[in-house]
Amino acid sequence: MSVGIGRERQFEVYVGGARGSYPTVPVSFHRLERAAQKAMSPEGYAYVAGGAGSEETMRENRAAFERWRIVPRILRDVSTRDTAVEVVGTRLTSPFVLCPIGVLEMAHRGADVAVARAAAAEGIPFVLSNQASRPMEETARAMGDAPRWFQLYWSTSNELVASFVSRAERSGCSAIVLTLDTTMLGWRIRDLDLAYLPFLRGKGIAQYTSDPVFVEALQDTLRQEAPHGGRITLAAVGTLLGQAGAYPGSRLANVRSGLARAAVRRFVETYSRPSLSWDDLAFLRERTRLPILLKGILHPADAATAIEHGMDGVIVSNHGGRQVDGALATMDALPSIVEAVAGRVPILLDSGVRSGADVFRALALGASAVGLGRPYVWGLAVGGEDGVRDVIRNLRADFDLTMGLSGVASTRDIGRENVTTRA
Ligand SMILES: Cc1cc2nc3c(=O)[nH]c(=O)nc-3n(C[C@H](O)[C@H](O)[C@H](O)COP(=O)(O)O)c2cc1C
């Protein structure tokens, strides 16, 4: 009989220690982040770690989790525990998915493919980012039959949106996550102080440069491309070479043809669509039979309207505090959204999930599953594929033990009675 992932992982670590081998990927979130910082460039670290403004929302996300206290129960036979859940037809071995995170090449050269392999090995769905460092086809191939979803940003071109969605379908993605809180980038002070935006260096635009609609449109940009003006500095040459590396083919040929620079310019023109409104959703609904989840929901009325528009799920998220500083914490937003949704569609939550207790608390308030973000990026930076795998295993283990020790044997039985607010 299996002792469950929690005890298995504990034994693995402790027995390793008894034989003289210690975890290379720190179990503690704070030590993990510090180790990742050492492994990354200052710009890469700032991009992942940072939030909008004074990072109040990031702190609030944590504080809101901590306001909810678990009330453990005893003598309830928790010898076998079922941690699995099903969300929009996808099975999760533990109730979390890996959030879509762009520009993973800044953490590790294995980038999206390394994360994909780790997620597949653990039976945890990976949400492939619209701003990925590798084309979705390549990442999907690394996953075999393991579950994956695709996250979409709605660009200025509906033709490009349709192309991304049909590529996601062909790549075996079983849901579309439409992120709606990033029609413009938030005011991110760490990145502004370093004057660094990865996309302008040709990073995180692989879904575009591998897309037939985008590549076709690039010819227009090439024709209009202004002759290269301004002073030639070392930094400018570095940027140009970086951009060239992002486009398929040889770097030198890409610099010569102007393709790489044009791709970045075209991306900047295409990426964002602040005019997006509810009526636009019909376009997406008609184009795919896959379940669609809206990500970035913080108001109950928006959750209800999403359902009226035929959406299949909502993700309560403030983008890890990267968009609106001073925004509501996701755990504070969750209860009223659960009430408005009234069980009609699944609700996921992300932003600040760091432990098994966080997963448990979100489920207790009515989430079906949560999204894990920054922690797996730190694992990637420290240990590549194995690092991500360790982070996933640790969270799975921590959740399994938290659930059992709280007196609950199955995710189905986690409910509002398992938590209370701090007096
Ligand atoms: C470096 C970084 C890049 C991100 N890129 C994307 C993205 O491409 N698409 C998206 O929907 N969300 C993106 N997010 C937001 C995450 O999906 C998720 O909402 C957030 O990381 C949750 O917060 P947490 O990591 O603090 O738990 C990104 C977050 C980070 C930290």
Short mmCIF file of N, CA and C in Angstrom, two decimals, residues 190-269:
data_model
loop_
_atom_site.label_atom_id
_atom_site.label_comp_id
_atom_site.label_asym_id
_atom_site.label_seq_id
_atom_site.Cartn_x
_atom_site.Cartn_y
_atom_site.Cartn_z
N ARG A 190 11.21 47.76 -10.71
CA ARG A 190 12.53 47.12 -10.82
C ARG A 190 13.01 47.10 -12.27
N ASP A 191 12.08 46.76 -13.19
CA ASP A 191 12.46 46.69 -14.61
C ASP A 191 12.74 48.08 -15.18
N LEU A 192 11.96 49.07 -14.72
CA LEU A 192 12.16 50.43 -15.22
C LEU A 192 13.52 50.95 -14.77
N ASP A 193 13.88 50.68 -13.52
CA ASP A 193 15.18 51.15 -13.03
C ASP A 193 16.34 50.51 -13.79
N LEU A 194 16.14 49.28 -14.26
CA LEU A 194 17.19 48.63 -15.05
C LEU A 194 17.01 48.89 -16.54
N ALA A 195 15.93 49.63 -16.88
CA ALA A 195 15.58 49.91 -18.28
C ALA A 195 15.63 48.63 -19.11
N TYR A 196 14.97 47.59 -18.57
CA TYR A 196 15.07 46.28 -19.21
C TYR A 196 13.70 45.65 -19.44
N LEU A 197 13.40 45.39 -20.72
CA LEU A 197 12.20 44.64 -21.07
C LEU A 197 12.63 43.50 -22.00
N PRO A 198 12.49 42.24 -21.54
CA PRO A 198 13.06 41.13 -22.31
C PRO A 198 12.59 41.06 -23.76
N PHE A 199 11.33 41.41 -23.99
CA PHE A 199 10.78 41.26 -25.35
C PHE A 199 11.55 42.12 -26.37
N LEU A 200 12.02 43.29 -25.91
CA LEU A 200 12.77 44.16 -26.82
C LEU A 200 14.14 43.58 -27.15
N ARG A 201 14.57 42.60 -26.36
CA ARG A 201 15.83 41.91 -26.66
C ARG A 201 15.56 40.63 -27.44
N GLY A 202 14.34 40.47 -27.89
CA GLY A 202 14.01 39.28 -28.69
C GLY A 202 13.72 38.05 -27.84
N LYS A 203 13.56 38.23 -26.52
CA LYS A 203 13.26 37.08 -25.66
C LYS A 203 11.75 37.00 -25.42
N GLY A 204 11.24 35.77 -25.33
CA GLY A 204 9.83 35.58 -24.99
C GLY A 204 8.87 35.84 -26.14
N ILE A 205 9.36 35.76 -27.37
CA ILE A 205 8.44 35.98 -28.51
C ILE A 205 8.42 34.77 -29.47
N ALA A 206 8.77 33.59 -28.93
CA ALA A 206 8.88 32.40 -29.78
C ALA A 206 7.53 31.98 -30.39
N GLN A 207 6.42 32.21 -29.66
CA GLN A 207 5.12 31.81 -30.25
C GLN A 207 4.84 32.64 -31.50
N TYR A 208 5.38 33.87 -31.53
CA TYR A 208 5.13 34.75 -32.67
C TYR A 208 6.05 34.38 -33.84
N THR A 209 7.36 34.27 -33.55
CA THR A 209 8.29 34.04 -34.66
C THR A 209 8.12 32.65 -35.28
N SER A 210 7.36 31.77 -34.60
CA SER A 210 7.10 30.45 -35.17
C SER A 210 5.71 30.37 -35.80
N ASP A 211 5.04 31.52 -35.90
CA ASP A 211 3.65 31.50 -36.38
C ASP A 211 3.54 31.94 -37.84
N PRO A 212 2.85 31.15 -38.67
CA PRO A 212 2.76 31.52 -40.10
C PRO A 212 2.08 32.86 -40.34
N VAL A 213 1.05 33.19 -39.55
CA VAL A 213 0.35 34.48 -39.75
C VAL A 213 1.29 35.63 -39.40
N PHE A 214 2.02 35.48 -38.30
CA PHE A 214 2.95 36.53 -37.86
C PHE A 214 4.07 36.70 -38.89
N VAL A 215 4.61 35.58 -39.35
CA VAL A 215 5.75 35.64 -40.28
C VAL A 215 5.32 36.29 -41.60
N GLU A 216 4.12 36.00 -42.03
CA GLU A 216 3.58 36.60 -43.26
C GLU A 216 3.47 38.12 -43.08
N ALA A 217 2.92 38.54 -41.94
CA ALA A 217 2.74 39.97 -41.68
C ALA A 217 4.08 40.69 -41.53
N LEU A 218 5.08 39.94 -41.17
CA LEU A 218 6.41 40.50 -40.96
C LEU A 218 6.96 41.11 -42.25
N GLN A 219 6.54 40.55 -43.37
CA GLN A 219 7.03 41.07 -44.66
C GLN A 219 6.64 42.54 -44.82
N ASP A 220 5.43 42.91 -44.35
CA ASP A 220 4.99 44.32 -44.41
C ASP A 220 5.92 45.19 -43.58
N THR A 221 6.20 44.69 -42.35
CA THR A 221 7.07 45.45 -41.46
C THR A 221 8.44 45.63 -42.09
N LEU A 222 8.93 44.57 -42.72
CA LEU A 222 10.26 44.63 -43.35
C LEU A 222 10.30 45.70 -44.43
N ARG A 223 9.20 45.76 -45.20
CA ARG A 223 9.14 46.75 -46.29
C ARG A 223 9.15 48.17 -45.74
N GLN A 224 8.47 48.34 -44.55
CA GLN A 224 8.39 49.70 -43.98
C GLN A 224 9.57 50.02 -43.08
N GLU A 225 10.41 49.02 -42.81
CA GLU A 225 11.48 49.18 -41.81
C GLU A 225 12.31 50.42 -42.13
N ALA A 226 12.39 51.33 -41.15
CA ALA A 226 13.18 52.55 -41.33
C ALA A 226 14.66 52.18 -41.38
N PRO A 227 15.43 52.90 -42.18
CA PRO A 227 16.87 52.64 -42.16
C PRO A 227 17.40 52.85 -40.75
N HIS A 228 18.39 52.07 -40.37
CA HIS A 228 18.86 52.11 -38.99
C HIS A 228 19.51 53.46 -38.69
N GLY A 229 18.90 54.24 -37.81
CA GLY A 229 19.45 55.55 -37.47
C GLY A 229 20.06 55.54 -36.09
N GLY A 230 20.54 56.67 -35.64
CA GLY A 230 21.03 56.81 -34.26
C GLY A 230 22.46 56.33 -34.11
N ARG A 231 23.00 56.57 -32.92
CA ARG A 231 24.37 56.24 -32.62
C ARG A 231 24.53 54.73 -32.46
N ILE A 232 25.60 54.16 -32.96
CA ILE A 232 25.84 52.73 -32.77
C ILE A 232 26.66 52.56 -31.49
N THR A 233 26.03 51.98 -30.48
CA THR A 233 26.73 51.75 -29.21
C THR A 233 26.90 50.25 -29.02
N LEU A 234 27.76 49.90 -28.06
CA LEU A 234 27.98 48.48 -27.76
C LEU A 234 26.66 47.83 -27.32
N ALA A 235 25.90 48.57 -26.50
CA ALA A 235 24.61 48.04 -26.00
C ALA A 235 23.67 47.77 -27.17
N ALA A 236 23.67 48.69 -28.16
CA ALA A 236 22.76 48.52 -29.30
C ALA A 236 23.15 47.28 -30.11
N VAL A 237 24.44 47.05 -30.27
CA VAL A 237 24.90 45.87 -31.01
C VAL A 237 24.49 44.61 -30.25
N GLY A 238 24.65 44.62 -28.91
CA GLY A 238 24.25 43.49 -28.07
C GLY A 238 22.77 43.20 -28.23
N THR A 239 21.96 44.25 -28.21
CA THR A 239 20.51 44.08 -28.37
C THR A 239 20.19 43.45 -29.72
N LEU A 240 20.86 43.96 -30.76
CA LEU A 240 20.62 43.46 -32.12
C LEU A 240 20.95 41.96 -32.21
N LEU A 241 22.08 41.58 -31.63
CA LEU A 241 22.45 40.16 -31.66
C LEU A 241 21.47 39.31 -30.85
N GLY A 242 21.01 39.86 -29.74
CA GLY A 242 20.01 39.16 -28.92
C GLY A 242 18.74 38.94 -29.71
N GLN A 243 18.30 40.00 -30.38
CA GLN A 243 17.09 39.89 -31.20
C GLN A 243 17.29 38.84 -32.30
N ALA A 244 18.49 38.85 -32.89
CA ALA A 244 18.76 37.93 -34.00
C ALA A 244 18.71 36.48 -33.53
N GLY A 245 19.13 36.25 -32.29
CA GLY A 245 19.13 34.90 -31.75
C GLY A 245 17.73 34.36 -31.55
N ALA A 246 16.78 35.27 -31.39
CA ALA A 246 15.41 34.85 -31.11
C ALA A 246 14.70 34.36 -32.36
N TYR A 247 15.20 34.76 -33.51
CA TYR A 247 14.52 34.40 -34.74
C TYR A 247 15.17 33.15 -35.33
N PRO A 248 14.35 32.20 -35.85
CA PRO A 248 14.96 30.97 -36.38
C PRO A 248 16.00 31.29 -37.47
N GLY A 249 17.02 30.49 -37.57
CA GLY A 249 18.05 30.69 -38.60
C GLY A 249 19.31 31.29 -38.01
N SER A 250 20.28 31.60 -38.88
CA SER A 250 21.57 32.08 -38.37
C SER A 250 21.47 33.53 -37.90
N ARG A 251 22.22 33.83 -36.82
CA ARG A 251 22.20 35.16 -36.23
C ARG A 251 22.61 36.23 -37.25
N LEU A 252 23.70 35.95 -37.93
CA LEU A 252 24.26 36.94 -38.84
C LEU A 252 23.29 37.23 -39.98
N ALA A 253 22.72 36.14 -40.52
CA ALA A 253 21.77 36.31 -41.62
C ALA A 253 20.57 37.12 -41.15
N ASN A 254 20.17 36.90 -39.91
CA ASN A 254 19.01 37.62 -39.38
C ASN A 254 19.31 39.10 -39.16
N VAL A 255 20.54 39.39 -38.76
CA VAL A 255 20.91 40.80 -38.60
C VAL A 255 20.92 41.46 -39.97
N ARG A 256 21.56 40.78 -40.93
CA ARG A 256 21.69 41.33 -42.28
C ARG A 256 20.33 41.59 -42.91
N SER A 257 19.43 40.60 -42.82
CA SER A 257 18.14 40.72 -43.50
C SER A 257 17.22 41.70 -42.77
N GLY A 258 17.54 42.04 -41.52
CA GLY A 258 16.67 42.94 -40.75
C GLY A 258 15.48 42.21 -40.16
N LEU A 259 15.40 40.88 -40.41
CA LEU A 259 14.25 40.10 -39.94
C LEU A 259 14.07 40.16 -38.42
N ALA A 260 15.19 40.01 -37.70
CA ALA A 260 15.11 39.92 -36.24
C ALA A 260 14.57 41.22 -35.66
N ARG A 261 15.12 42.35 -36.15
CA ARG A 261 14.68 43.64 -35.63
C ARG A 261 13.21 43.88 -35.99
N ALA A 262 12.87 43.49 -37.21
CA ALA A 262 11.48 43.66 -37.67
C ALA A 262 10.53 42.82 -36.82
N ALA A 263 10.98 41.60 -36.43
CA ALA A 263 10.10 40.73 -35.63
C ALA A 263 9.80 41.37 -34.29
N VAL A 264 10.81 41.98 -33.68
CA VAL A 264 10.59 42.64 -32.39
C VAL A 264 9.64 43.83 -32.56
N ARG A 265 9.89 44.59 -33.63
CA ARG A 265 9.03 45.75 -33.87
C ARG A 265 7.58 45.33 -34.12
N ARG A 266 7.44 44.30 -34.94
CA ARG A 266 6.09 43.81 -35.25
C ARG A 266 5.40 43.30 -33.97
N PHE A 267 6.19 42.62 -33.13
CA PHE A 267 5.63 42.11 -31.87
C PHE A 267 5.12 43.28 -31.01
N VAL A 268 5.92 44.33 -30.91
CA VAL A 268 5.52 45.48 -30.08
C VAL A 268 4.21 46.08 -30.62
N GLU A 269 4.07 46.14 -31.94
CA GLU A 269 2.85 46.69 -32.54
C GLU A 269 1.64 45.77 -32.32
#
